[in-house]
Coordinates of C-alpha atoms and ligand atoms in Angstrom, one line a residue:
M182 CA 53.1 20.7 216.3
T183 CA 49.4 20.5 215.6
S184 CA 48.3 22.5 212.5
S185 CA 46.0 25.3 213.5
V186 CA 43.6 27.8 212.0
L187 CA 43.2 31.3 213.3
V188 CA 39.7 32.6 213.4
V189 CA 39.7 36.4 213.4
D190 CA 36.8 37.7 215.5
F191 CA 34.9 40.6 214.1
G192 CA 32.3 40.5 216.8
A193 CA 29.0 38.7 217.6
Q194 CA 29.0 35.0 218.1
Y195 CA 30.1 33.9 214.7
A196 CA 33.7 33.3 215.5
Q197 CA 32.9 30.7 218.2
L198 CA 30.7 28.8 215.8
I199 CA 33.3 28.9 213.1
A200 CA 36.0 27.7 215.5
R201 CA 33.8 24.8 216.5
R202 CA 33.1 23.9 212.9
V203 CA 36.9 23.9 212.2
R204 CA 37.4 21.5 215.1
E205 CA 34.6 19.3 213.9
A206 CA 36.7 18.9 210.8
H207 CA 39.5 17.8 213.2
V208 CA 41.7 20.8 212.8
F209 CA 42.7 22.9 215.9
S210 CA 41.3 26.4 215.8
E211 CA 42.0 29.5 217.9
I212 CA 40.0 32.7 218.1
V213 CA 42.0 35.9 217.9
Q214 CA 41.0 39.6 218.1
S215 CA 40.8 41.5 214.8
T216 CA 43.6 43.8 216.1
I217 CA 46.1 41.1 215.6
T218 CA 49.1 42.2 213.5
A219 CA 50.8 40.4 210.6
E220 CA 53.8 39.9 212.9
Q221 CA 51.7 38.2 215.6
V222 CA 50.1 36.0 213.0
R223 CA 53.4 35.0 211.6
A224 CA 54.6 34.1 215.2
K225 CA 51.6 31.8 215.6
A226 CA 52.4 30.2 212.2
P227 CA 48.8 29.1 211.4
S228 CA 48.1 26.9 208.4
A229 CA 45.1 29.0 207.5
I230 CA 43.1 32.0 208.6
I231 CA 39.3 32.5 208.6
L232 CA 37.8 36.0 208.9
S233 CA 34.5 35.8 210.7
G234 CA 31.3 37.7 210.2
G235 CA 30.3 40.5 212.5
P236 CA 27.5 42.9 213.3
K237 CA 29.0 46.1 211.8
S238 CA 29.1 47.6 208.3
V239 CA 32.6 48.0 206.8
Y240 CA 31.6 51.7 206.3
E241 CA 30.8 52.3 209.9
T242 CA 33.4 54.3 212.0
P243 CA 34.8 52.7 213.9
A244 CA 34.4 49.4 212.2
P245 CA 36.9 46.6 212.9
S246 CA 39.6 46.2 210.3
L247 CA 42.5 43.9 209.6
D248 CA 46.2 44.6 209.3
P249 CA 46.5 44.5 205.4
A250 CA 49.9 43.0 205.6
I251 CA 48.2 39.8 206.7
Y252 CA 47.0 39.3 203.1
E253 CA 50.7 39.3 202.0
L254 CA 51.8 36.5 204.4
G255 CA 51.0 33.8 201.9
I256 CA 48.7 32.0 204.4
P257 CA 45.4 30.9 202.8
I258 CA 42.5 33.0 204.0
L259 CA 38.7 32.3 203.9
G260 CA 36.6 35.5 204.5
I261 CA 33.0 35.0 205.7
C262 CA 30.3 37.7 205.5
Y263 CA 31.9 40.8 207.1
G264 CA 35.3 39.1 206.6
A265 CA 34.5 38.7 202.9
Q266 CA 33.5 42.3 202.5
L267 CA 36.5 43.5 204.4
M268 CA 38.8 41.4 202.2
A269 CA 37.1 42.9 199.1
L270 CA 37.4 46.4 200.3
Q271 CA 41.0 46.2 201.6
L272 CA 42.2 44.5 198.4
G273 CA 40.7 47.2 196.1
G274 CA 37.2 45.8 195.3
D275 CA 34.0 47.6 195.9
V276 CA 31.4 47.1 198.6
A277 CA 28.1 48.8 198.1
R278 CA 25.5 49.8 200.7
T279 CA 22.6 48.4 198.7
G280 CA 20.0 48.9 201.4
A281 CA 18.4 45.7 200.2
G282 CA 20.3 43.1 202.2
E283 CA 19.4 39.5 202.8
Y284 CA 18.5 38.0 206.1
G285 CA 17.8 34.3 206.4
R286 CA 17.6 31.7 203.7
T287 CA 18.4 32.7 200.2
T288 CA 19.3 30.9 197.0
L289 CA 22.9 30.7 196.0
R290 CA 23.6 30.3 192.2
R291 CA 27.1 29.2 191.1
V292 CA 28.5 31.1 188.3
S293 CA 31.9 29.5 187.8
T294 CA 34.0 26.6 189.1
S295 CA 35.3 27.0 192.6
R296 CA 37.9 25.2 194.6
V297 CA 35.8 25.4 197.8
M298 CA 32.5 24.5 196.1
Q299 CA 33.6 21.6 193.9
E300 CA 30.8 19.4 192.6
W301 CA 28.1 21.5 194.2
P302 CA 24.8 21.7 192.5
E303 CA 24.1 24.8 190.4
T304 CA 21.8 26.3 193.0
L305 CA 21.4 25.6 196.7
S306 CA 20.0 27.2 199.8
V307 CA 22.3 29.2 202.1
W308 CA 21.9 31.4 205.1
M309 CA 22.8 35.1 204.8
S310 CA 22.7 38.1 207.1
H311 CA 24.1 41.2 205.4
G312 CA 23.1 44.8 204.6
D313 CA 26.1 45.7 202.4
A314 CA 27.2 43.6 199.5
I315 CA 30.4 43.2 197.5
A316 CA 29.7 45.0 194.2
A317 CA 32.9 44.3 192.4
P318 CA 35.7 41.9 193.4
P319 CA 39.3 43.1 193.7
A320 CA 41.6 42.5 190.7
G321 CA 42.7 38.9 190.5
F322 CA 39.5 37.5 192.0
V323 CA 37.0 35.4 190.1
V324 CA 33.3 35.6 191.1
T325 CA 32.1 32.0 191.8
A326 CA 28.5 32.5 193.0
S327 CA 25.8 35.1 193.3
S328 CA 22.5 35.5 195.1
P329 CA 19.5 37.8 194.4
E330 CA 20.9 40.6 196.5
A331 CA 24.6 39.8 196.4
P332 CA 26.1 39.8 192.9
V333 CA 29.4 38.6 194.4
A334 CA 28.2 36.0 196.9
A335 CA 31.5 34.1 196.6
M336 CA 34.8 34.9 195.0
E337 CA 38.3 33.5 195.0
D338 CA 41.9 34.2 193.9
V339 CA 43.4 30.8 193.7
S340 CA 46.9 32.1 193.0
R341 CA 47.0 34.0 196.3
A342 CA 44.9 31.4 198.2
L343 CA 42.2 34.0 199.1
Y344 CA 38.6 32.8 199.3
A345 CA 35.5 34.7 200.4
V346 CA 31.8 33.9 200.8
Q347 CA 29.0 36.3 201.7
F348 CA 26.9 33.5 203.2
H349 CA 27.5 31.8 206.5
P350 CA 28.8 28.2 205.9
E351 CA 29.1 27.7 209.7
V352 CA 25.4 27.8 210.4
A353 CA 23.4 24.6 210.0
H354 CA 20.8 26.3 207.7
S355 CA 23.4 26.6 204.9
E356 CA 23.4 23.5 202.7
R357 CA 26.9 22.1 202.4
G358 CA 28.3 24.7 204.8
Q359 CA 30.3 22.3 206.9
E360 CA 31.6 20.7 203.6
L361 CA 32.8 24.1 202.4
I362 CA 34.8 24.6 205.6
A363 CA 36.2 21.1 205.5
D364 CA 37.1 21.3 201.8
F365 CA 38.8 24.6 202.4
L366 CA 40.9 23.1 205.2
H367 CA 41.6 19.6 203.8
H368 CA 41.6 20.0 200.0
V369 CA 42.6 23.6 199.4
V370 CA 45.0 24.1 202.3
R371 CA 45.8 20.4 202.8
I372 CA 45.7 20.5 206.6
P373 CA 45.6 16.9 207.9
A374 CA 42.6 16.0 210.1
T375 CA 44.6 15.2 213.2
W376 CA 42.8 17.1 216.0
T377 CA 41.0 14.3 217.7
N378 CA 40.1 13.4 221.2
T379 CA 43.1 11.2 221.4
S380 CA 45.4 14.0 220.3
I381 CA 43.8 16.5 222.8
I382 CA 44.4 14.0 225.6
E383 CA 48.0 13.4 224.6
D384 CA 48.7 17.1 224.3
Q385 CA 47.1 18.0 227.6
V386 CA 48.8 15.1 229.5
A387 CA 52.1 16.3 228.2
A388 CA 51.3 19.9 229.2
I389 CA 50.2 19.0 232.7
R390 CA 53.3 16.9 233.3
A391 CA 55.5 19.8 232.1
Q392 CA 53.6 22.3 234.3
V393 CA 53.4 20.5 237.6
G394 CA 56.6 18.4 237.6
E395 CA 56.8 16.6 240.9
E396 CA 54.5 18.9 242.8
R397 CA 51.3 18.0 244.4
V398 CA 47.9 19.0 242.8
L399 CA 44.5 19.6 244.4
C400 CA 41.2 19.4 242.6
A401 CA 37.7 20.2 243.9
L402 CA 35.2 17.8 242.3
S403 CA 31.6 19.1 242.1
G404 CA 29.8 16.3 240.4
G405 CA 29.7 18.3 237.2
V406 CA 31.3 17.4 233.9
D407 CA 34.0 20.0 233.8
S408 CA 35.7 19.3 237.1
A409 CA 35.4 15.6 236.5
V410 CA 37.1 15.7 233.0
A411 CA 39.8 18.1 234.2
A412 CA 40.5 15.7 237.1
A413 CA 40.6 12.7 234.8
L414 CA 43.2 14.4 232.6
V415 CA 45.3 15.2 235.6
I416 CA 45.0 11.7 236.8
K417 CA 46.2 10.4 233.5
A418 CA 49.1 12.8 233.6
V419 CA 50.2 12.7 237.3
G420 CA 47.6 10.6 239.1
T421 CA 49.7 9.8 242.2
Q422 CA 50.3 13.5 242.8
L423 CA 46.7 14.4 242.8
T424 CA 44.3 14.7 245.7
C425 CA 40.6 15.3 244.9
V426 CA 38.2 16.9 247.3
F427 CA 34.5 16.5 247.2
V428 CA 32.5 18.5 249.7
D429 CA 29.1 17.1 250.2
T430 CA 26.9 20.1 251.1
G431 CA 23.7 18.0 251.6
L432 CA 22.4 19.8 248.5
M433 CA 23.7 17.4 245.8
R434 CA 21.7 15.3 243.5
K435 CA 20.7 11.7 244.5
N436 CA 23.7 9.3 244.5
E437 CA 26.1 12.1 243.4
G438 CA 28.6 11.4 246.2
E439 CA 28.5 7.7 245.7
Q440 CA 29.0 8.1 242.0
I441 CA 32.1 10.3 242.6
E442 CA 33.5 7.8 245.1
E443 CA 32.9 4.9 242.7
T444 CA 34.5 6.6 239.7
F445 CA 37.4 8.4 241.3
T446 CA 38.3 6.0 244.2
R447 CA 37.5 2.6 242.8
Q448 CA 37.8 3.1 239.0
F449 CA 40.7 5.6 238.9
G450 CA 42.2 4.8 242.3
V451 CA 42.9 8.4 243.1
E452 CA 43.1 9.9 246.6
L453 CA 39.7 11.4 247.4
I454 CA 38.8 13.3 250.4
H455 CA 35.1 13.1 250.8
V456 CA 34.0 15.9 253.2
K457 CA 30.6 15.0 254.7
A458 CA 29.6 18.6 255.6
Q459 CA 25.9 18.2 255.4
D460 CA 25.2 19.0 259.1
R461 CA 27.3 22.2 259.0
F462 CA 25.5 23.4 255.9
F463 CA 22.0 22.7 257.3
D464 CA 22.9 24.4 260.6
A465 CA 24.1 27.5 258.7
L466 CA 21.0 27.6 256.6
A467 CA 18.5 27.1 259.4
G468 CA 15.8 29.8 259.4
V469 CA 17.2 31.5 256.3
T470 CA 14.8 32.2 253.5
D471 CA 16.3 35.0 251.4
P472 CA 17.7 33.6 248.2
E473 CA 20.8 35.7 248.0
R474 CA 21.6 35.1 251.6
K475 CA 21.3 31.3 251.1
R476 CA 23.7 31.5 248.1
K477 CA 26.2 33.5 250.1
I478 CA 26.1 31.1 253.1
I479 CA 26.5 28.1 250.8
G480 CA 29.4 29.7 248.9
E481 CA 31.2 30.9 252.0
L482 CA 30.9 27.7 253.9
F483 CA 32.1 25.7 250.8
I484 CA 35.2 27.8 250.8
R485 CA 35.8 27.3 254.5
E486 CA 35.4 23.5 254.1
F487 CA 37.8 23.5 251.1
E488 CA 40.2 25.7 252.9
A489 CA 40.3 23.4 255.9
V490 CA 41.3 20.5 253.7
A491 CA 43.9 22.4 251.8
R492 CA 45.5 23.7 255.1
E493 CA 45.5 20.2 256.6
L494 CA 47.2 18.9 253.5
G495 CA 49.7 21.7 253.6
E496 CA 50.8 21.0 257.2
G497 CA 54.4 20.0 257.2
G498 CA 55.1 22.2 254.2
D499 CA 54.7 19.8 251.3
G500 CA 51.1 20.7 250.5
P501 CA 49.7 21.0 247.0
R502 CA 51.0 23.9 244.9
F503 CA 48.6 23.5 242.1
L504 CA 44.8 23.7 241.9
V505 CA 42.9 22.2 239.0
Q506 CA 40.2 24.4 237.4
G507 CA 37.7 23.4 234.8
T508 CA 37.8 26.6 232.9
L509 CA 36.5 26.2 229.3
Y510 CA 37.5 28.0 226.1
P511 CA 34.3 30.2 226.0
D512 CA 35.3 31.6 229.4
V513 CA 38.8 32.4 228.1
I514 CA 37.4 34.1 225.0
E515 CA 34.8 36.0 226.8
S516 CA 37.4 37.5 229.1
G517 CA 38.5 39.3 226.0
S518 CA 42.3 39.2 226.3
G519 CA 42.6 35.5 225.9
H520 CA 43.8 35.2 229.5
A521 CA 41.1 34.4 231.9
A522 CA 42.8 36.0 234.9
N523 CA 40.2 35.3 237.5
I524 CA 39.4 32.0 239.0
K525 CA 36.1 31.1 237.4
S526 CA 33.2 31.4 239.9
H527 CA 32.7 27.9 238.8
H528 CA 30.6 25.6 241.0
N529 CA 31.0 26.5 244.6
V530 CA 34.6 27.3 244.3
G531 CA 33.6 31.0 243.7
G532 CA 36.5 33.1 244.7
L533 CA 38.9 31.1 246.8
P534 CA 40.6 33.2 249.5
E535 CA 43.7 34.9 248.3
D536 CA 46.0 33.5 251.0
L537 CA 45.4 30.1 249.5
S538 CA 47.8 30.8 246.7
F539 CA 47.7 28.1 244.2
D540 CA 49.0 28.0 240.6
L541 CA 46.2 27.0 238.3
V542 CA 46.1 23.9 236.1
E543 CA 43.5 24.5 233.5
P544 CA 43.6 21.5 231.1
L545 CA 40.2 22.4 229.4
R546 CA 41.0 26.0 228.6
S547 CA 41.2 25.4 224.9
L548 CA 38.1 23.2 224.7
F549 CA 34.4 23.7 224.0
K550 CA 31.8 21.9 226.1
D551 CA 31.1 19.3 223.6
E552 CA 34.8 18.5 223.2
V553 CA 35.0 18.2 227.0
R554 CA 32.3 15.6 227.0
H555 CA 33.9 13.6 224.3
V556 CA 37.3 13.7 226.0
G557 CA 35.6 12.6 229.2
E558 CA 34.1 9.6 227.4
E559 CA 37.4 8.7 225.9
L560 CA 39.0 8.9 229.3
G561 CA 36.5 6.3 230.6
L562 CA 34.3 8.5 232.7
P563 CA 30.8 7.1 233.0
A564 CA 28.1 8.5 230.7
E565 CA 26.2 9.5 233.8
I566 CA 28.9 12.1 234.7
V567 CA 29.9 13.0 231.1
W568 CA 26.4 13.8 229.9
R569 CA 25.1 15.4 233.1
Q570 CA 23.0 18.5 232.7
P571 CA 24.4 21.7 234.3
F572 CA 23.8 22.0 238.0
P573 CA 24.1 25.3 239.9
G574 CA 26.9 25.7 242.5
P575 CA 24.5 26.2 245.4
G576 CA 22.9 22.9 244.3
L577 CA 19.4 22.0 245.4
G578 CA 19.6 25.1 247.7
V579 CA 18.3 27.4 244.9
R580 CA 15.5 25.0 244.1
I581 CA 14.1 24.9 247.6
V582 CA 12.0 28.0 248.1
G583 CA 12.0 29.1 251.7
E584 CA 14.0 27.4 254.4
V585 CA 16.5 24.7 253.4
T586 CA 16.2 21.9 255.9
R587 CA 17.5 18.3 255.8
E588 CA 13.9 17.0 255.4
R589 CA 13.0 19.4 252.6
A590 CA 16.3 18.7 250.8
E591 CA 15.6 15.0 251.0
I592 CA 12.1 15.5 249.5
L593 CA 13.5 17.5 246.7
R594 CA 16.4 15.1 246.0
N595 CA 14.0 12.2 245.7
A596 CA 11.6 14.2 243.5
D597 CA 14.5 15.4 241.3
H598 CA 15.6 11.8 240.9
V599 CA 12.1 10.8 239.6
V600 CA 12.0 13.7 237.2
V601 CA 15.4 13.0 235.7
D602 CA 14.8 9.3 235.6
E603 CA 11.5 9.6 233.6
I604 CA 13.1 12.2 231.3
K605 CA 16.0 9.8 230.7
K606 CA 13.6 6.9 230.1
A607 CA 11.8 9.0 227.5
G608 CA 15.1 9.6 225.7
L609 CA 14.9 13.4 226.3
Y610 CA 17.7 14.0 228.8
R611 CA 20.4 15.0 226.3
D612 CA 18.0 17.3 224.3
L613 CA 17.1 19.4 227.3
W614 CA 19.4 22.0 228.7
Q615 CA 18.1 21.2 232.2
S616 CA 15.2 19.2 233.7
F617 CA 14.6 19.1 237.4
A618 CA 12.2 19.5 240.3
V619 CA 11.5 22.6 242.4
L620 CA 10.1 22.6 245.9
P621 CA 8.0 25.6 246.7
A622 CA 7.3 26.9 250.2
V623 CA 3.6 26.1 250.3
R624 CA 1.7 23.0 251.2
T625 CA -1.6 22.0 249.7
V626 CA -4.5 19.8 250.6
G627 CA -5.0 16.5 248.8
V628 CA -6.7 13.2 249.3
M629 CA -5.1 9.8 249.1
G630 CA -6.9 6.6 249.9
D631 CA -9.4 7.5 252.7
G632 CA -7.3 10.3 254.1
R633 CA -6.7 13.9 253.7
T634 CA -3.1 15.0 253.0
Y635 CA -1.4 18.3 253.6
A636 CA 1.9 18.2 251.8
Y637 CA 4.2 19.9 249.3
P638 CA 3.6 20.3 245.6
I639 CA 6.5 19.7 243.2
I640 CA 7.1 21.8 240.2
I641 CA 8.6 20.3 237.1
R642 CA 11.1 22.6 235.4
A643 CA 12.4 21.6 232.0
V644 CA 14.0 24.0 229.5
T645 CA 15.8 24.0 226.2
S646 CA 18.6 26.5 225.7
D647 CA 22.0 26.9 224.0
D648 CA 23.8 28.9 226.6
A649 CA 21.5 29.5 229.6
M650 CA 21.3 33.2 228.7
T651 CA 17.9 32.6 227.2
A652 CA 15.7 29.5 227.5
D653 CA 12.4 28.2 226.4
W654 CA 10.2 25.9 228.5
A655 CA 10.3 22.4 227.1
R656 CA 7.1 21.1 225.6
L657 CA 7.4 17.7 227.3
P658 CA 5.0 15.1 225.9
Y659 CA 1.8 14.7 228.1
D660 CA 2.5 11.0 228.7
V661 CA 6.0 11.9 230.1
I662 CA 4.5 14.6 232.4
E663 CA 1.9 12.1 233.5
S664 CA 4.4 9.4 234.4
I665 CA 6.5 11.9 236.3
A666 CA 3.5 13.1 238.2
N667 CA 2.2 9.6 239.1
R668 CA 5.6 8.6 240.3
L669 CA 6.2 11.8 242.3
I670 CA 3.0 11.3 244.2
R671 CA 3.4 7.5 244.6
E672 CA 7.0 7.4 245.5
V673 CA 8.1 10.6 247.1
E674 CA 6.9 11.0 250.7
G675 CA 5.8 14.5 251.5
V676 CA 4.5 15.3 248.0
N677 CA 0.8 15.3 247.0
R678 CA 0.6 17.6 243.9
V679 CA 2.5 18.3 240.7
A680 CA 2.7 21.5 238.7
L681 CA 4.5 22.4 235.5
D682 CA 6.5 25.6 235.0
V683 CA 5.8 27.1 231.6
T684 CA 7.9 30.2 231.9
S685 CA 10.6 31.0 229.5
K686 CA 13.8 33.0 230.2
P687 CA 13.3 35.9 230.1
P688 CA 11.1 36.8 231.9
G689 CA 11.8 33.9 234.3
T690 CA 15.2 32.5 235.2
I691 CA 15.9 28.8 234.8
E692 CA 16.4 28.2 238.6
W693 CA 13.7 29.4 241.0
E694 CA 16.0 31.4 243.2
Ligands
XMP2025 P1 19.3 31.2 235.9 O1 18.5 30.6 237.0 O2 20.0 32.5 236.3 O3 20.5 30.1 235.6 O4 18.5 31.3 234.6 C1 21.3 30.1 234.5 C2 22.2 28.9 234.5 O5 23.2 29.1 235.6 C3 23.0 28.1 236.6 N1 23.1 28.8 237.9 C4 24.1 28.8 238.7 N2 25.3 28.2 238.6 N3 26.0 29.1 240.7 C5 26.3 28.4 239.6 O6 27.4 27.8 239.4 C6 24.8 29.7 240.9 O7 24.6 30.4 241.9 C7 23.8 29.6 239.8 N4 22.6 30.0 239.7 C8 22.1 29.5 238.5 C9 21.6 27.5 236.3 O8 21.6 26.1 236.8 C10 21.5 27.6 234.8 O9 22.2 26.6 234.1

């Protein structure tokens, strides 16, 4: 069995970041709630435990605590920030409400040798975010570092394998942070670095085979990374039992359908049902301008199309029993219980009807997005799919303001292709969260050659973001904007003007509808 680390979540986003850093050190990590008991920990048999930071003070009521019997299990523990303070308090040390606190960069000074900070310089810059501070370590602990406002910025009790740091080694601003995590895992606990893309693939392939047996499996491909990687894993496991469905809504990006056909039919040789439903989507959207209405129509029609395929496959009684979903680890964690019960309203497959009762195959449910991309690469998916920016379920439909028609979708698809192509040429594609074109519902006057034109403007939308919850408009270089604008007007029929969206989120949203 793969060695694993339990990351105990004391709130905020720190636990996810720690879990990712552990995996970057090639050790599997799992996030657990702070209510976990010693018995439950023992059942999971982790090689080590990391206590995360959190937004509370240990003196607040209620503040999350930890079953103290966990310290007695003999499993090495690293406490970080809140986790460090809690460890100090629970084991008999003293945590003081100094009122001074440290937020941001501060200087860490080493005061004695440390097993997790071996060969570190005497001082270095780390990132802190704390109001309280450990004033006195528990009996048995040695103080290994201090900072201006934290006399005990790091402490350890080697005999009990308990380590604690007040700073945040998981954030990039902490010098040697990743090294501390890796050293704790590899040198102190001696966990081998075996969590790799290859091991992920082997584990998942075995799990899929065990789950589906000889049954048939259905997968809806969206053109996005998650469904493609999930499908590729299922193909590797039980390829001949899989049927993929790609519903072309007419609102996909340029060449998306061809790319999927090429990859899944020709490269992977899997059965692919390509539903060319463009006409039905455009008919249903005719005359509709309200954004929510458009979303609803697209979502419902998608389900109907998918359902029709599923029912057809099911005729005769030996239809697919399993449905592949590209649920990722953050969705599982955010559902709180560690069991994402609902089918993710992922892509257009938002809420499949209940009478289509599938069992779910979720081969990505323990993976973070960056791991999914790397697994996809290792499985041989083309970079174009693996590194694709997020694309909304309703597709170009939420970027066409006003009525969605075949003609307007074609203008936007061509414009979007130019924007993305130039962004890629400039080497910016992977640095941007999203970059695309928007088609507003106005036309403007222009002049081209000897003639007057009356055509659509295109708006360039490019944002940076970590999670789409907030976003900043991307400061694209002027020469990139210029080449996008020149090509849009020269190459895309129906376009005579280009504008740039300089709205962040909030107050704007990333998409226009
Ligand atoms: P907004 O526009 O709300 O978008 O800032 C945030 C992120 O979500 C994507 N998005 C959607 N994804 N169905 C989806 O699957 C939708 O209806 C939808 N609307 C927005 C958007 O592309 C961005 O990444």
